[in-house]
Short mmCIF file of C-alpha atoms and ligand atoms in Angstrom, two decimals:
data_model
loop_
_atom_site.label_atom_id
_atom_site.label_comp_id
_atom_site.label_asym_id
_atom_site.label_seq_id
_atom_site.Cartn_x
_atom_site.Cartn_y
_atom_site.Cartn_z
CA MET A 50 180.15 108.64 60.46
CA THR A 51 178.58 109.05 63.71
CA ASP A 52 179.76 107.93 66.75
CA CYS A 53 176.87 105.53 67.28
CA ILE A 54 177.15 102.10 66.01
CA PHE A 55 173.56 101.90 65.15
CA CYS A 56 173.12 104.65 63.13
CA ASN A 57 176.27 103.73 61.00
CA ILE A 58 174.50 100.23 60.57
CA VAL A 59 171.30 102.33 59.08
CA ALA A 60 173.68 104.70 57.20
CA GLY A 61 175.31 101.10 55.62
CA GLN A 62 178.73 102.58 56.94
CA ILE A 63 178.85 99.05 59.10
CA PRO A 64 178.04 96.09 57.39
CA SER A 65 174.86 94.14 58.89
CA SER A 66 173.11 90.83 58.22
CA LYS A 67 169.80 92.77 57.82
CA VAL A 68 166.64 90.57 58.39
CA TYR A 69 163.96 93.72 57.38
CA GLU A 70 164.05 97.07 56.60
CA ASP A 71 161.43 99.94 55.75
CA ASP A 72 161.34 103.57 56.02
CA GLU A 73 161.68 103.80 59.93
CA VAL A 74 162.83 100.59 60.95
CA VAL A 75 165.65 98.03 60.56
CA ALA A 76 166.35 94.48 62.07
CA PHE A 77 169.56 92.75 61.84
CA HIS A 78 171.06 89.62 63.33
CA ASP A 79 172.99 90.42 66.69
CA ILE A 80 176.93 89.90 66.08
CA HIS A 81 177.15 88.04 69.41
CA PRO A 82 173.85 86.34 69.49
CA PHE A 83 172.86 84.45 72.90
CA ALA A 84 170.36 82.23 71.14
CA ARG A 85 170.08 80.09 67.80
CA VAL A 86 168.17 83.13 66.47
CA HIS A 87 168.91 86.53 67.69
CA PHE A 88 168.11 89.88 66.05
CA LEU A 89 167.58 93.50 66.89
CA ILE A 90 165.03 95.92 65.81
CA ILE A 91 165.97 99.42 65.95
CA PRO A 92 164.55 102.69 64.60
CA LYS A 93 166.38 104.54 61.75
CA ARG A 94 166.04 107.74 63.76
CA HIS A 95 168.25 108.04 66.44
CA VAL A 96 166.79 107.57 70.11
CA ALA A 97 169.16 106.67 72.84
CA THR A 98 166.88 104.68 75.16
CA LEU A 99 163.58 103.70 75.74
CA ALA A 100 163.44 106.06 78.98
CA ASP A 101 164.10 108.99 75.99
CA CYS A 102 160.94 108.29 74.54
CA THR A 103 157.69 110.46 74.56
CA THR A 104 154.44 110.16 73.13
CA GLU A 105 156.00 111.46 69.90
CA HIS A 106 157.46 108.01 69.69
CA GLU A 107 154.06 106.08 70.44
CA ALA A 108 153.66 104.98 66.95
CA LEU A 109 157.38 104.14 66.15
CA LEU A 110 157.36 101.87 69.01
CA GLY A 111 154.24 100.22 68.20
CA ARG A 112 155.59 99.62 64.79
CA MET A 113 158.94 98.00 66.21
CA LEU A 114 156.90 95.96 68.64
CA LEU A 115 154.46 94.66 66.13
CA LEU A 116 157.30 93.42 63.91
CA ALA A 117 158.59 91.19 66.49
CA PRO A 118 156.21 88.22 66.14
CA ARG A 119 156.32 88.69 62.36
CA LEU A 120 159.95 88.81 61.94
CA ALA A 121 160.28 85.94 64.60
CA LYS A 122 158.23 83.72 62.65
CA GLU A 123 159.99 84.47 59.53
CA GLN A 124 163.26 83.50 61.38
CA GLY A 125 161.91 80.13 62.25
CA LEU A 126 160.64 80.88 65.78
CA ASP A 127 157.03 79.31 65.24
CA ALA A 128 157.03 78.02 68.95
CA GLY A 129 157.72 81.47 70.61
CA PHE A 130 160.43 83.96 71.18
CA LYS A 131 161.87 86.09 73.97
CA THR A 132 162.00 90.06 73.75
CA LEU A 133 164.41 92.44 75.71
CA ILE A 134 164.95 95.98 75.96
CA ASN A 135 167.79 96.96 78.09
CA THR A 136 167.76 100.64 79.11
CA GLY A 137 170.30 102.40 80.56
CA ARG A 138 173.45 101.73 82.23
CA GLY A 139 171.76 100.24 85.02
CA GLY A 140 169.67 97.83 82.73
CA GLY A 141 172.74 96.47 80.97
CA GLN A 142 172.12 98.87 78.09
CA GLU A 143 175.73 98.64 75.76
CA VAL A 144 174.71 100.61 72.80
CA PHE A 145 172.83 103.74 73.26
CA HIS A 146 170.42 103.37 70.26
CA ILE A 147 167.29 102.05 71.60
CA HIS A 148 166.56 98.36 70.18
CA ILE A 149 164.60 95.25 70.98
CA HIS A 150 166.09 91.91 71.17
CA VAL A 151 164.02 89.33 69.77
CA PHE A 152 165.44 85.68 70.33
CA GLY A 153 164.91 82.12 70.92
CA GLY A 154 165.49 78.75 69.30
CA GLY A 155 167.96 77.37 72.30
CA GLU A 156 171.49 77.62 72.38
CA PRO A 157 173.49 79.25 69.51
CA ALA A 158 174.96 76.87 67.46
CA ASN A 159 178.62 78.21 68.08
CA ARG A 160 178.56 78.11 71.79
CA SER A 161 180.44 75.39 73.45
P1 AMP B 90 172.43 96.15 74.88
O1 AMP B 90 173.18 95.36 75.67
O2 AMP B 90 171.09 95.91 74.76
O3 AMP B 90 173.02 97.34 74.59
O4 AMP B 90 172.97 95.12 73.71
C1 AMP B 90 173.53 95.46 72.33
C2 AMP B 90 173.67 94.69 71.42
O5 AMP B 90 174.28 94.96 70.07
C3 AMP B 90 174.63 93.41 71.87
O6 AMP B 90 173.90 92.14 71.95
C4 AMP B 90 175.65 93.27 70.85
O7 AMP B 90 176.05 91.94 70.58
C5 AMP B 90 175.04 93.75 69.68
N1 AMP B 90 175.88 94.54 68.72
C6 AMP B 90 177.00 95.62 69.11
N2 AMP B 90 177.40 95.92 67.73
C7 AMP B 90 176.68 95.17 66.67
C8 AMP B 90 177.16 95.08 65.39
N3 AMP B 90 177.96 95.88 64.72
N4 AMP B 90 176.22 94.35 64.73
C9 AMP B 90 175.14 93.52 65.33
N5 AMP B 90 175.25 93.71 66.55
C10 AMP B 90 175.98 94.70 67.37
ZN1 ZN B 91 172.00 106.12 66.85
#
């Protein structure tokens, strides 16, 4: 096991509720959703933050971003959705393996 939660999810060492997987990218439901639908799109290869990306990551970032509308639609967000990439401590990032939050559909059902 590495000490990166998301690398462990990619490796299948930590369970996740996957909504998508290909050779480079995985998407899974956020464990603490802040909307009725809330999932994360991550690269399989570890990259800590958006600020660590270079031109080498252009195609990967494009692939991740283009998956957002497709997966959002599959998850029932026909009317639209929000995306968020927290970057660095000052940007509120808690898991240092780059991820795109995709969420929408109103308040989560379990929030009082
Ligand atoms: P961020 O603040 O952008 O780094 O967000 C990290 C997100 O990862 C938070 O919304 C967490 O709820 C989510 N998260 C942390 N651990 C897991 C996990 N094991 N499975 C799914 N989502 C997770
Ligand atoms: Zn990682």
